[in-house]
């Protein structure tokens, strides 16, 4: 069922929007770009692109898949690396007429990625408060609360502000509310411009219409908004002020939405039927017409742009040469505040989603009981002559030692190695938005790992220590087990960070952990061949689970390996 067009009262939006307008701030910025050409290797991704975005306008970016929509947005928003092996870039981008590298003004442009990378166990209110506390350092609690409340109201999130975002497993807010929450995260710093990459993907008709209405309200406050859309309905398309059409890296049209149909007819002879959605019509023509016809439209646009807009842009740039640089209002928080906010969020995530931790504890108990039953009383306190004459008994004790160490190593690594790739998208988005640095993020993850590792170590050792009858102080056993657990978790964090997915990380896991076990001292003599001596030395540096070290720590009186048995 079609959704009727949403009428937007621009004056009402101007009054209610949480974003200050140009009457009292420097909001009302423009972005101009001329002759942008960007290539990677032999592939030209952007070809002589020129255009501009003006204050108070909502611009739709249309184009077939692979046409260069996202690349153009990334370049203009300073999110695309323009330098490097095989990369060539030419052209000029100016913000309010001042020509700069786009990276220099990226902090002044809010960039909402296509995927809603949000913490599933946090609520919209908590997510916005997290962003405000990290990006508006110096603001007091009252100011943050007022800003978050106004933002929730402007984005129509008040009714769901205390509901968790959710994911495929955890029930949470709707897709449209999730998208508007992502928008709110970037609007915390009151940006001068807003870019959104495919914000309507996966939304139903009502949610998509509501989202565009919110963006229309924001644009009405004086902040330019540019949105890439794949195939908008006629109702949604009618809400945009301007349209930018791109095909094969070339801009075919950029200007008022109402002028698109006339441009296509005048320069290509393509007449859009009166009852046809102009967005569907132009996308159909871009994908079915011969390439030379599309290039002819691009040439016609370039010619029109040079006559219509280029002189104006050059004049604005000439006036802006001596203007001082204007920086973003965002104020990065201190390392202490970053660590505090990250730990609050991570701890809240554990409390609200205890399933993983419960499974880990249950698994530790079950594995401890299995080990205790298999190696029951294997470590009886006997004199040295007993072990010399009962090698079979010592093999059981030795096996229990090995399984205890390997169990501590693998148990902590598996859950960590699966969790890190899932959090990569969240870290990349927040790091790119300059919320925090990598150091407090890693510290927060590590500090959260310590208590759980300690609990697991205590449970495992208490069960194994008394059932297997390990010798020596059980406290030293717990500490040794804890160190193995933490070292393994560190390796797992590394693997999880470099892998693209949890499945890929699991495939690399044996490559990192098996050599550590082979060269740890558990399975070879104390005097290895020279060819492996270096590997043994390297392995000993990070590992604490070498058998001799373990035996010394738990005060085992006899080790046949040391006697050459």
Coordinates of C-alpha atoms in Angstrom, one line a residue, residues 73-439:
X73 CA 30.5 10.9 -0.8
X74 CA 33.7 9.5 0.8
X75 CA 35.9 11.8 -1.2
X76 CA 33.9 14.9 -0.4
X77 CA 33.5 13.9 3.3
X78 CA 37.3 13.2 3.7
X79 CA 36.7 9.5 4.3
X80 CA 38.6 8.3 1.2
X81 CA 42.4 8.0 1.2
X82 CA 43.5 9.9 -1.9
X83 CA 47.2 9.1 -1.7
X84 CA 48.9 5.9 -1.9
X85 CA 50.3 3.3 -4.4
X86 CA 48.3 3.3 -7.6
X87 CA 46.1 6.2 -6.6
X88 CA 45.8 9.4 -8.6
X89 CA 43.6 12.4 -7.7
X90 CA 43.0 15.7 -9.4
X91 CA 40.5 18.5 -8.8
X92 CA 39.6 20.9 -6.0
X93 CA 37.1 20.7 -3.1
X94 CA 36.2 23.8 -1.1
X95 CA 34.2 24.2 2.2
X96 CA 32.5 27.6 2.3
X97 CA 34.8 28.6 -0.6
X98 CA 38.0 27.7 1.1
X99 CA 39.9 25.1 -0.9
X100 CA 41.4 22.4 1.3
X101 CA 42.2 18.7 1.5
X102 CA 38.8 17.1 2.4
X103 CA 40.4 15.5 5.4
X104 CA 40.9 18.9 6.9
X105 CA 37.1 19.5 7.2
X106 CA 35.9 16.0 7.7
X107 CA 35.2 16.7 11.4
X108 CA 32.7 19.4 10.3
X109 CA 30.7 16.9 8.2
X110 CA 28.6 14.2 9.9
X111 CA 28.9 11.0 8.0
X112 CA 26.3 8.2 8.6
X113 CA 27.4 4.9 7.2
X114 CA 25.1 2.4 5.4
X115 CA 25.2 -0.2 8.2
X116 CA 23.8 0.7 11.6
X117 CA 26.8 -0.3 13.7
X118 CA 25.4 0.2 17.2
X119 CA 25.9 -1.7 20.4
X120 CA 22.8 -4.0 20.6
X121 CA 22.5 -3.8 24.4
X122 CA 22.5 0.0 24.6
X123 CA 19.4 2.2 24.3
X124 CA 19.1 5.2 21.9
X125 CA 19.4 7.6 24.9
X126 CA 22.6 5.8 26.2
X127 CA 24.1 5.8 22.7
X128 CA 23.6 9.5 22.3
X129 CA 24.9 10.2 25.8
X130 CA 28.0 8.1 25.1
X131 CA 28.7 10.1 21.9
X132 CA 28.1 13.5 23.7
X133 CA 30.3 12.6 26.7
X134 CA 33.2 11.7 24.4
X135 CA 32.8 14.4 21.7
X136 CA 31.7 17.4 23.7
X137 CA 34.3 17.3 26.5
X138 CA 33.8 20.2 28.9
X139 CA 30.0 20.1 28.7
X140 CA 28.4 19.5 32.1
X141 CA 25.7 16.8 32.7
X142 CA 22.9 19.3 32.5
X143 CA 24.0 20.5 29.1
X144 CA 24.4 16.9 27.8
X145 CA 21.0 15.8 29.1
X146 CA 19.3 18.8 27.5
X147 CA 21.1 18.2 24.2
X148 CA 20.2 14.5 24.2
X149 CA 16.6 15.2 25.1
X150 CA 16.1 17.7 22.3
X151 CA 17.9 15.4 19.8
X152 CA 15.7 12.5 20.8
X153 CA 12.6 14.6 20.3
X154 CA 13.8 16.0 16.9
X155 CA 14.5 12.5 15.6
X156 CA 11.2 11.1 17.0
X157 CA 13.0 8.7 19.3
X158 CA 11.4 9.7 22.6
X159 CA 9.0 6.8 22.7
X160 CA 11.8 4.2 22.3
X161 CA 14.6 6.1 24.1
X162 CA 14.9 3.4 26.9
X163 CA 14.5 0.3 24.6
X164 CA 17.7 -1.5 23.7
X165 CA 18.7 -1.2 20.0
X166 CA 18.8 -5.0 19.6
X167 CA 20.1 -7.3 16.8
X168 CA 19.2 -10.6 15.2
X169 CA 19.1 -12.3 18.6
X170 CA 18.1 -9.5 21.0
X171 CA 14.7 -7.9 20.4
X172 CA 15.0 -4.2 20.1
X173 CA 13.8 -1.0 18.3
X174 CA 12.7 -0.9 14.6
X175 CA 14.9 -0.5 11.6
X176 CA 13.8 3.1 11.1
X177 CA 14.4 4.0 14.8
X178 CA 17.8 2.3 14.5
X179 CA 18.7 4.4 11.5
X180 CA 17.6 7.6 13.2
X181 CA 19.7 6.7 16.2
X182 CA 22.7 6.4 13.9
X183 CA 21.9 9.8 12.5
X184 CA 21.7 11.2 16.1
X185 CA 25.2 9.9 17.0
X186 CA 26.7 12.1 14.3
X187 CA 24.5 15.1 15.0
X188 CA 25.7 15.4 18.6
X189 CA 28.4 17.8 17.6
X190 CA 26.0 20.0 15.7
X191 CA 27.8 19.5 12.3
X192 CA 27.7 21.9 9.5
X193 CA 26.8 19.3 6.9
X194 CA 25.3 15.8 6.9
X195 CA 26.2 12.9 4.6
X196 CA 24.2 9.6 4.7
X197 CA 25.1 6.5 2.7
X198 CA 22.1 4.4 1.7
X199 CA 20.1 5.3 4.9
X200 CA 16.8 3.8 3.5
X201 CA 18.2 0.3 2.7
X202 CA 16.2 -2.4 4.5
X203 CA 13.5 0.0 5.7
X204 CA 9.8 -0.4 5.0
X205 CA 7.8 2.3 3.3
X206 CA 6.7 4.0 6.5
X207 CA 10.1 3.9 8.2
X208 CA 11.8 5.2 5.0
X209 CA 9.3 8.1 4.7
X210 CA 9.7 9.0 8.4
X211 CA 13.5 8.9 8.1
X212 CA 13.5 11.3 5.1
X213 CA 11.0 13.6 6.8
X214 CA 13.5 13.9 9.7
X215 CA 16.3 14.7 7.3
X216 CA 14.1 17.2 5.6
X217 CA 13.5 18.9 9.0
X218 CA 17.3 19.0 9.6
X219 CA 17.9 20.5 6.1
X220 CA 15.2 23.1 6.8
X221 CA 17.3 24.4 9.8
X222 CA 20.0 25.4 7.4
X223 CA 22.3 22.4 7.4
X224 CA 22.9 20.8 3.9
X225 CA 22.0 17.1 3.8
X226 CA 23.2 14.8 1.0
X227 CA 21.8 11.2 0.8
X228 CA 22.6 8.3 -1.5
X229 CA 19.5 6.4 -2.4
X230 CA 19.2 3.3 -4.4
X231 CA 15.6 3.3 -5.7
X232 CA 13.3 5.8 -3.9
X233 CA 9.6 5.8 -4.2
X234 CA 7.9 8.7 -5.9
X235 CA 6.6 10.0 -2.5
X236 CA 10.1 9.9 -1.1
X237 CA 11.7 11.4 -4.2
X238 CA 9.3 14.3 -4.1
X239 CA 10.7 15.3 -0.7
X240 CA 14.2 16.1 -2.0
X241 CA 15.2 19.6 -3.1
X242 CA 18.1 18.7 -5.3
X243 CA 19.2 15.6 -7.2
X244 CA 22.7 14.5 -8.2
X245 CA 22.8 11.7 -10.8
X246 CA 26.0 9.8 -11.4
X247 CA 26.9 7.0 -13.8
X248 CA 30.2 5.3 -14.4
X249 CA 32.0 7.9 -12.3
X250 CA 30.6 10.9 -14.3
X251 CA 28.0 13.3 -13.0
X252 CA 25.1 13.3 -15.4
X253 CA 23.0 15.9 -13.7
X254 CA 23.1 18.0 -10.5
X255 CA 20.5 20.6 -9.7
X256 CA 16.8 21.1 -8.7
X257 CA 14.7 18.0 -8.5
X258 CA 12.1 19.5 -10.7
X259 CA 14.6 20.3 -13.4
X260 CA 15.8 16.6 -13.9
X261 CA 13.0 15.6 -16.3
X262 CA 13.5 18.7 -18.4
X263 CA 17.2 18.2 -18.6
X264 CA 16.9 14.6 -19.8
X265 CA 14.4 15.6 -22.5
X266 CA 16.4 18.7 -23.7
X267 CA 19.8 17.0 -23.8
X268 CA 18.9 13.3 -24.5
X269 CA 15.4 13.3 -25.9
X270 CA 14.2 11.1 -23.1
X271 CA 10.7 12.0 -22.1
X272 CA 9.5 10.8 -18.7
X273 CA 5.8 9.7 -18.7
X274 CA 3.6 11.9 -16.5
X275 CA 2.6 9.0 -14.3
X276 CA 6.1 7.6 -14.0
X277 CA 8.5 8.0 -11.0
X278 CA 11.4 10.2 -12.3
X279 CA 13.9 8.4 -10.1
X280 CA 12.9 5.0 -11.6
X281 CA 12.9 6.5 -15.1
X282 CA 16.5 8.0 -14.9
X283 CA 17.9 4.8 -13.3
X284 CA 16.3 2.7 -16.1
X285 CA 17.8 4.9 -18.8
X286 CA 21.3 4.9 -17.2
X287 CA 21.3 1.1 -17.3
X288 CA 19.7 0.5 -20.7
X289 CA 21.0 3.3 -23.0
X290 CA 24.3 3.0 -24.9
X291 CA 27.3 4.3 -23.1
X292 CA 27.9 7.0 -25.6
X293 CA 24.5 8.4 -24.9
X294 CA 25.1 8.6 -21.2
X295 CA 28.5 10.3 -21.8
X296 CA 26.7 12.8 -24.0
X297 CA 24.5 13.7 -21.0
X298 CA 27.5 14.1 -18.8
X299 CA 29.2 16.4 -21.3
X300 CA 26.0 18.4 -21.5
X301 CA 25.9 18.8 -17.7
X302 CA 29.6 19.8 -17.6
X303 CA 29.0 22.5 -20.3
X304 CA 25.9 23.8 -18.4
X305 CA 27.8 23.8 -15.1
X306 CA 30.7 25.8 -16.5
X307 CA 28.3 28.5 -17.7
X308 CA 25.9 28.4 -14.7
X309 CA 27.8 27.6 -11.5
X310 CA 31.6 27.7 -12.2
X311 CA 31.9 31.5 -12.2
X312 CA 30.0 31.7 -8.9
X313 CA 32.2 29.1 -7.3
X314 CA 35.4 30.9 -8.4
X315 CA 34.1 34.1 -6.9
X316 CA 33.3 32.5 -3.6
X317 CA 36.7 30.8 -3.5
X318 CA 38.5 34.1 -4.3
X319 CA 36.8 35.8 -1.3
X320 CA 37.5 32.9 1.0
X321 CA 41.3 32.8 0.4
X322 CA 42.0 35.0 3.4
X323 CA 39.3 33.7 5.7
X324 CA 40.5 32.0 8.9
X325 CA 40.0 28.2 9.2
X326 CA 36.9 27.3 11.1
X327 CA 37.1 24.1 13.1
X328 CA 34.5 21.7 14.4
X329 CA 32.8 22.4 17.7
X330 CA 33.7 18.8 18.8
X331 CA 36.0 18.6 21.8
X332 CA 37.7 15.3 22.2
X333 CA 37.6 13.9 25.7
X334 CA 40.6 13.0 27.8
X335 CA 42.0 9.5 27.9
X336 CA 40.5 9.1 31.4
X337 CA 37.0 10.0 30.2
X338 CA 37.4 7.8 27.2
X339 CA 38.3 4.8 29.3
X340 CA 35.5 5.5 31.8
X341 CA 32.8 5.8 29.1
X342 CA 34.1 2.7 27.3
X343 CA 34.2 0.6 30.5
X344 CA 30.7 1.7 31.5
X345 CA 29.4 0.6 28.1
X346 CA 31.3 -2.7 28.0
X347 CA 30.2 -3.5 31.6
X348 CA 26.6 -2.7 30.7
X349 CA 26.9 -5.0 27.7
X350 CA 28.0 -7.9 29.9
X351 CA 25.2 -7.3 32.4
X352 CA 22.4 -7.1 29.8
X353 CA 23.7 -10.0 27.8
X354 CA 24.9 -12.5 30.4
X355 CA 24.3 -15.6 28.1
X356 CA 27.9 -15.7 26.9
X357 CA 29.4 -15.4 30.3
X358 CA 27.0 -18.0 31.8
X359 CA 27.9 -20.4 28.9
X360 CA 31.7 -19.8 29.6
X361 CA 31.2 -20.6 33.3
X362 CA 29.1 -23.7 32.7
X363 CA 31.7 -24.9 30.1
X364 CA 34.5 -24.4 32.6
X365 CA 32.6 -26.4 35.3
X366 CA 31.8 -29.2 32.9
X367 CA 35.4 -29.4 31.5
X368 CA 36.8 -29.3 35.0
X369 CA 34.6 -32.2 36.1
X370 CA 35.5 -34.2 33.0
X371 CA 39.2 -33.7 33.7
X372 CA 38.7 -34.5 37.4
X373 CA 37.0 -37.8 36.5
X374 CA 39.5 -38.8 33.8
X375 CA 42.6 -38.0 35.9
X376 CA 41.1 -38.7 39.3
X377 CA 43.8 -38.7 42.0
X378 CA 46.5 -38.8 39.4
X379 CA 48.7 -36.5 41.4
X380 CA 49.0 -38.5 44.6
X381 CA 51.6 -37.2 47.1
X382 CA 54.1 -40.0 46.8
X383 CA 57.9 -40.1 47.4
X384 CA 60.3 -39.7 44.5
X385 CA 60.9 -43.5 44.2
X386 CA 57.2 -44.0 43.5
X387 CA 57.4 -41.9 40.4
X388 CA 60.7 -43.5 39.3
X389 CA 59.0 -47.0 39.4
X390 CA 55.5 -46.0 38.2
X391 CA 56.0 -44.2 34.9
X392 CA 52.4 -45.0 33.9
X393 CA 51.1 -43.1 36.9
X394 CA 53.4 -40.1 36.0
X395 CA 52.0 -40.1 32.5
X396 CA 48.5 -39.6 33.9
X397 CA 49.8 -36.8 36.0
X398 CA 51.7 -35.3 33.1
X399 CA 48.6 -35.5 30.9
X400 CA 46.5 -33.7 33.5
X401 CA 49.1 -30.9 33.6
X402 CA 49.0 -30.6 29.8
X403 CA 45.2 -30.6 29.5
X404 CA 44.9 -28.1 32.3
X405 CA 47.2 -25.7 30.5
X406 CA 45.7 -26.2 27.0
X407 CA 42.2 -25.9 28.4
X408 CA 43.0 -22.6 30.1
X409 CA 44.6 -21.4 26.8
X410 CA 41.8 -22.4 24.4
X411 CA 38.9 -21.7 26.6
X412 CA 39.6 -18.0 26.9
X413 CA 40.7 -17.6 23.3
X414 CA 37.7 -19.0 21.6
X415 CA 35.1 -16.5 23.0
X416 CA 37.4 -13.5 22.6
X417 CA 38.4 -14.4 19.0
X418 CA 34.7 -14.6 18.0
X419 CA 33.7 -11.3 19.7
X420 CA 36.3 -9.0 18.3
X421 CA 35.4 -9.2 14.6
X422 CA 31.7 -8.5 15.5
X423 CA 32.8 -5.3 17.2
X424 CA 35.1 -4.2 14.4
X425 CA 32.4 -2.2 12.5
X426 CA 31.5 -0.3 15.7
X427 CA 35.1 0.5 16.5
X428 CA 35.8 1.7 12.9
X429 CA 32.8 4.0 12.9
X430 CA 33.5 5.5 16.3
X431 CA 37.2 5.8 15.7
X432 CA 36.6 7.5 12.4
X433 CA 34.3 9.9 14.2
X434 CA 37.1 10.7 16.6
X435 CA 35.2 9.5 19.6
X436 CA 38.2 7.8 21.2
X437 CA 41.6 6.4 20.4
X438 CA 42.6 2.8 20.2
X439 CA 44.5 2.7 23.5

